[in-house]
Coordinates of C-alpha atoms in Angstrom, one line a residue:
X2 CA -5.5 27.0 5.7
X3 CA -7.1 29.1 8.5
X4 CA -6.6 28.9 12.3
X5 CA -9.7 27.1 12.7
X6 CA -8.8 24.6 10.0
X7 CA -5.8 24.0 11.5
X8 CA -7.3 23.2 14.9
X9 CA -9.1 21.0 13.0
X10 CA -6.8 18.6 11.4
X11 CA -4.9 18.6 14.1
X12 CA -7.6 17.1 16.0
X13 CA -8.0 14.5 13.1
X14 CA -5.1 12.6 14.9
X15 CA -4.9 14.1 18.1
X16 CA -1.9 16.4 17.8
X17 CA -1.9 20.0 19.3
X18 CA 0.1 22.7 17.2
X19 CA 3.6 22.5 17.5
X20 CA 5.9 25.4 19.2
X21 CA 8.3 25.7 15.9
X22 CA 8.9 23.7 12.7
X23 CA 11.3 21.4 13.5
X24 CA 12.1 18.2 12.7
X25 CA 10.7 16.5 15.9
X26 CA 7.7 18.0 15.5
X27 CA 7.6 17.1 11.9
X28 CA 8.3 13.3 13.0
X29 CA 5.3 13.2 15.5
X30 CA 2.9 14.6 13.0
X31 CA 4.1 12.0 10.6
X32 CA 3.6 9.3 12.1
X33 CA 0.1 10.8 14.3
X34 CA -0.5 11.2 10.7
X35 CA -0.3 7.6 9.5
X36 CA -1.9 6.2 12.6
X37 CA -5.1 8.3 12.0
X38 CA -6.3 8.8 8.9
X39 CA -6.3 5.4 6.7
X40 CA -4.5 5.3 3.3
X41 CA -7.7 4.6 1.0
X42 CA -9.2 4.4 -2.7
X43 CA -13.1 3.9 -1.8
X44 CA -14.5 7.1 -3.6
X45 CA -13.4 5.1 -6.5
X46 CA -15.5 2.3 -6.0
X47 CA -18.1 3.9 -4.2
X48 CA -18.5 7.1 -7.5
X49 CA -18.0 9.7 -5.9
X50 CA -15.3 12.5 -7.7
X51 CA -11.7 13.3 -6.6
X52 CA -11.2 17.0 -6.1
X53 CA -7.9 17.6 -5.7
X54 CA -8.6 21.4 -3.9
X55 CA -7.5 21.8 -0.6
X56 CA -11.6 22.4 0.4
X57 CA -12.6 20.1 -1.5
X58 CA -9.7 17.6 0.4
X59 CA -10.3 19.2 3.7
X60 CA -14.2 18.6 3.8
X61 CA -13.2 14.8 2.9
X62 CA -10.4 14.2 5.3
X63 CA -10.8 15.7 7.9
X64 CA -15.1 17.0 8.2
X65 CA -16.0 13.7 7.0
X66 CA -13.0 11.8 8.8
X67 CA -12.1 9.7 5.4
X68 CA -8.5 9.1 4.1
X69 CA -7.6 9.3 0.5
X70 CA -4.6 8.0 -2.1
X71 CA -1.7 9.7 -2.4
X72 CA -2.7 12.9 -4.0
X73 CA -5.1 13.7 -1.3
X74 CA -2.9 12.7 1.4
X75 CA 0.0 14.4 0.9
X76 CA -1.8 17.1 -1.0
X77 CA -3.5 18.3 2.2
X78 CA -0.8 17.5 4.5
X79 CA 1.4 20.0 2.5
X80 CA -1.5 22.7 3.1
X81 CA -1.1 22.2 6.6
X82 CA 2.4 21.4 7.1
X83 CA 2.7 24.9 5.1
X84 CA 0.4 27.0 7.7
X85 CA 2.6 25.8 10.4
X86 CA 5.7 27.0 8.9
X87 CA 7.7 24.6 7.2
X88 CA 9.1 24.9 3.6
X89 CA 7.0 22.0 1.9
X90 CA 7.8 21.5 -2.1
X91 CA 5.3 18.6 -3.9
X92 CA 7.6 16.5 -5.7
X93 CA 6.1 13.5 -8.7
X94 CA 7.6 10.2 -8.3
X95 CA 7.3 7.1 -10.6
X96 CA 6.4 3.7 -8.5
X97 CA 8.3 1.3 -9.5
X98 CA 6.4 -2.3 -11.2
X99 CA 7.5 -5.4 -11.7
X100 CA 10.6 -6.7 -13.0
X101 CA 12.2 -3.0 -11.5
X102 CA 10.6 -1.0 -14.1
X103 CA 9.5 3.3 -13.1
X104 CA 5.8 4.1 -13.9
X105 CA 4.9 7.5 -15.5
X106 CA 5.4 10.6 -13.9
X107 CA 3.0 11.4 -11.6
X108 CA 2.5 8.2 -10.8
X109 CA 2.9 9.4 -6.7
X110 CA 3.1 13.0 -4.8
X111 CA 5.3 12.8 -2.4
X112 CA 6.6 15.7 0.1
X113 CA 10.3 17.6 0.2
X114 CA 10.3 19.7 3.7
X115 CA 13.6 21.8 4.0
X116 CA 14.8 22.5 7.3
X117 CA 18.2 22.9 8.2
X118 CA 18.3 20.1 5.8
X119 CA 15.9 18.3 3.5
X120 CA 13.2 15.8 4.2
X121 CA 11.0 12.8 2.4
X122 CA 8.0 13.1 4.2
X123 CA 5.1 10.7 2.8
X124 CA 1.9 9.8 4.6
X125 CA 0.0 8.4 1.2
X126 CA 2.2 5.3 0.0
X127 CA 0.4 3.1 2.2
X128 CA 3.2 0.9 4.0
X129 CA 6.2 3.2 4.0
X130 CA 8.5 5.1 6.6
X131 CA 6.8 6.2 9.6
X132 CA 9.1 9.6 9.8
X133 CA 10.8 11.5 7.5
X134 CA 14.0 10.4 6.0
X135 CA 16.8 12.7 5.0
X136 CA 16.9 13.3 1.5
X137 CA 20.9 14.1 1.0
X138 CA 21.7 10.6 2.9
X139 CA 22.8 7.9 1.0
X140 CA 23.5 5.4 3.8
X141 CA 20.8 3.1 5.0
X142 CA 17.9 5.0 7.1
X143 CA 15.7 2.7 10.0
X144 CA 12.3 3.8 11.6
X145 CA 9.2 1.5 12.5
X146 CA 8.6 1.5 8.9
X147 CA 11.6 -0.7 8.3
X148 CA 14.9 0.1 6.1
X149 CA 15.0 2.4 3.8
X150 CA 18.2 3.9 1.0
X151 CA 17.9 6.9 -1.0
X152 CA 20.2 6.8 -3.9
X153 CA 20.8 8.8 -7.0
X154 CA 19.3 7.1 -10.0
X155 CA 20.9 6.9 -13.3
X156 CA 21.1 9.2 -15.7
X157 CA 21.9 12.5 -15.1
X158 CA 18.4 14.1 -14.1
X159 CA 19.0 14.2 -10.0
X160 CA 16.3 11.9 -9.6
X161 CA 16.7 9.7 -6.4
X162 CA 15.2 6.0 -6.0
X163 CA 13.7 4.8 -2.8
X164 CA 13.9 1.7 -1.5
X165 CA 12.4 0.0 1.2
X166 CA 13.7 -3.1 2.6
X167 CA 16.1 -3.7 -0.5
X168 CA 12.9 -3.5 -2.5
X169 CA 12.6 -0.4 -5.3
X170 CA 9.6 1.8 -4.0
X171 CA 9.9 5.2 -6.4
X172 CA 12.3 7.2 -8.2
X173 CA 11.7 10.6 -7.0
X174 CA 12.0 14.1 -9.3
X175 CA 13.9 16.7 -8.3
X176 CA 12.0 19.7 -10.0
X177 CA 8.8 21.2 -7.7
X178 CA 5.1 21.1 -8.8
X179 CA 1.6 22.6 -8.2
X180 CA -1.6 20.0 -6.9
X181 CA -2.7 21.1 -10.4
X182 CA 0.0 19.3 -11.7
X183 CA -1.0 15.9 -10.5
X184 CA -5.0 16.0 -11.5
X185 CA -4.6 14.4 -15.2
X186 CA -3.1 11.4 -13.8
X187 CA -5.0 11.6 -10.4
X188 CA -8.0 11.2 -12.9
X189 CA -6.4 8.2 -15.0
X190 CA -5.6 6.3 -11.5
X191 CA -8.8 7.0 -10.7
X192 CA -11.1 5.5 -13.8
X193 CA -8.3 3.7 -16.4
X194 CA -9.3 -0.2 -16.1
X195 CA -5.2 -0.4 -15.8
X196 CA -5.0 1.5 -12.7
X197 CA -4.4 -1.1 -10.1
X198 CA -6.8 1.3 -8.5
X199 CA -9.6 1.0 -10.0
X200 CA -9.2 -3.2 -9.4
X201 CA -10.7 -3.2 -5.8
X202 CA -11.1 -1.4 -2.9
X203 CA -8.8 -0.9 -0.3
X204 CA -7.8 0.8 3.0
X205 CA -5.1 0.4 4.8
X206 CA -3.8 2.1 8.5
X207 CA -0.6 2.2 10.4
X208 CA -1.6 0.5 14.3
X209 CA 0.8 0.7 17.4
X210 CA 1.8 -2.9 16.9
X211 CA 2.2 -3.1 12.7
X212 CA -1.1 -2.5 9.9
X213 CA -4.2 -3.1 9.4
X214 CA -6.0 -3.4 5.6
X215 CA -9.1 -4.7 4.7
X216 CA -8.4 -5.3 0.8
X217 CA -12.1 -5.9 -1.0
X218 CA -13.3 -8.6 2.0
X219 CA -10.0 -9.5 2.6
X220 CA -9.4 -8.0 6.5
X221 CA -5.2 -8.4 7.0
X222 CA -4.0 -7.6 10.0
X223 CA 0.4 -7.4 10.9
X224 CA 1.1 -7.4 14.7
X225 CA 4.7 -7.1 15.7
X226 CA 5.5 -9.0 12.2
X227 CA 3.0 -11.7 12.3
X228 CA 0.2 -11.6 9.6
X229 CA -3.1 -13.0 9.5
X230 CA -5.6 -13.0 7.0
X231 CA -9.6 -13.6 7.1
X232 CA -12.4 -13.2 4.4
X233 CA -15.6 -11.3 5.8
X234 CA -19.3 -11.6 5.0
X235 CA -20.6 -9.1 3.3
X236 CA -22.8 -7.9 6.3
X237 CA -19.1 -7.4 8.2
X238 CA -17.7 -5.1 5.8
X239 CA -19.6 -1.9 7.1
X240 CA -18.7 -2.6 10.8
X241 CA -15.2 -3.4 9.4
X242 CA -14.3 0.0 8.6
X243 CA -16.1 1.8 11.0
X244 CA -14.3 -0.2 13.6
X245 CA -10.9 -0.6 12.2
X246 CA -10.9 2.8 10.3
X247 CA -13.0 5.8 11.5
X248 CA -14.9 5.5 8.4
X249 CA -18.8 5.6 7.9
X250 CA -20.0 3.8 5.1
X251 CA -23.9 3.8 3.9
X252 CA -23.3 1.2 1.4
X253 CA -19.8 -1.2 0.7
X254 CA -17.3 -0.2 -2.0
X255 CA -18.1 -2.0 -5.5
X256 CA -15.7 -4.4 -6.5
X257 CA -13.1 -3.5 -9.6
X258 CA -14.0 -5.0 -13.1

């Protein structure tokens, strides 16, 4: 990533370049991060491919002002977290489902920054942490996200498990990948009728006050913990995401099968 393309995604969220890599810096790019550019699956149900090649993700999230899923996110988050300096590994995790039970690998990319020590930084789970945690701490961590425990899960693989507010999010991987790495199962989430996915659209942003989704034509929005839901018209559902997201539509996301 160039000067200019920093400059760039920088001004996606409205963040000059930081003075050194540190970990305040980190923490206000974070969480500009999350308040900027929406946590979405729309190229799914609009057909349009998933690149994961950091022009390809580049010219999506930041020229065209989109968001992405996880894989695009964090993908290009690590390009520029890298061309500012900081030691970034892309780690696989395996979401957990229900009744407590890990997905496949690859399930997630999430983010390991080493400073003095190491970081979870993650800005494509959707509702998560608003900063980085500290990876070595195993007592319980707080931010505007809410509460979240890194712990070492069994076996003996050094894989960690994340939760987030006593509920299991991932279990993390210890060993480091390549994007390449991820596109198989970037491509499953992506078209496999049991991708939740691939169900129906979705985008999702971090506000000031709590978090605003528009699931299919359901708009949510959380402010300071209170939740309120409302079903939109079709001909609201362009407006809705220009309005609430950034994002310019010329036609509304299909619904999954």
């Amino acid at each position: 990533m160039d000067k200019s393309q920093i400059t760039r995604y920088l001004d996606r969220f409205d963040m000059v370049r930081p003075t050194e890599p540190d970990v305040q810096s980190l923490r206000a790019l974070q969480l500009a991060h999350l308040k900027a550019v929406p946590f979405e699956n729309l190229s799914i149900h609009l057909g349009e491919p998933i690149a994961l090649e950091p022009d390809a993700l580049f010219d999506k999230i930041v020229v065209r002002r989109r968001g992405g899923f996880c894989y695009e996110l964090n993908g290009l988050f690590a390009e520029l977290l890298t061309a500012l300096g900081y030691r970034v590994t892309l780690l696989a995790a395996r979401v957990f489902g229900g009744g407590g039970v890990p997905g496949p690998l690859f399930d997630h990319l999430a983010l390991r920054v080493d400073l003095d020590e190491p970081w979870l930084v993650d800005v494509g789970f959707g509702d998560f942490s608003d900063g980085p945690l500290r990876l070595d701490e195993r007592a319980e961590q707080k931010d505007g996200g809410g509460a979240f425990r890194i712990g070492l899960a069994p076996g003996d693989h050094g894989d960690l498990d994340v939760t987030h507010n006593g509920d299991p999010g991932y279990r993390l991987t210890a060993r480091p990948y390549e994007l390449a790495d991820f596109v198989p199962m970037c491509w499953w989430q992506a078209t496999s009728p049991r991708s939740h996915f691939t169900r129906s659209p979705v985008c999702s942003m971090r506000t000031s006050r709590g978090r605003t989704t528009l699931r299919d034509r359901k708009m949510i929005h959380t402010v300071d913990g209170e939740r309120t839901e409302r079903v939109l018209d079709e001909i609201e559902l362009l407006p809705a995401y220009l309005d609430h997201f950034g994002i310019t539509l010329d036609r509304v996301p299909s619904t999954g099968a």
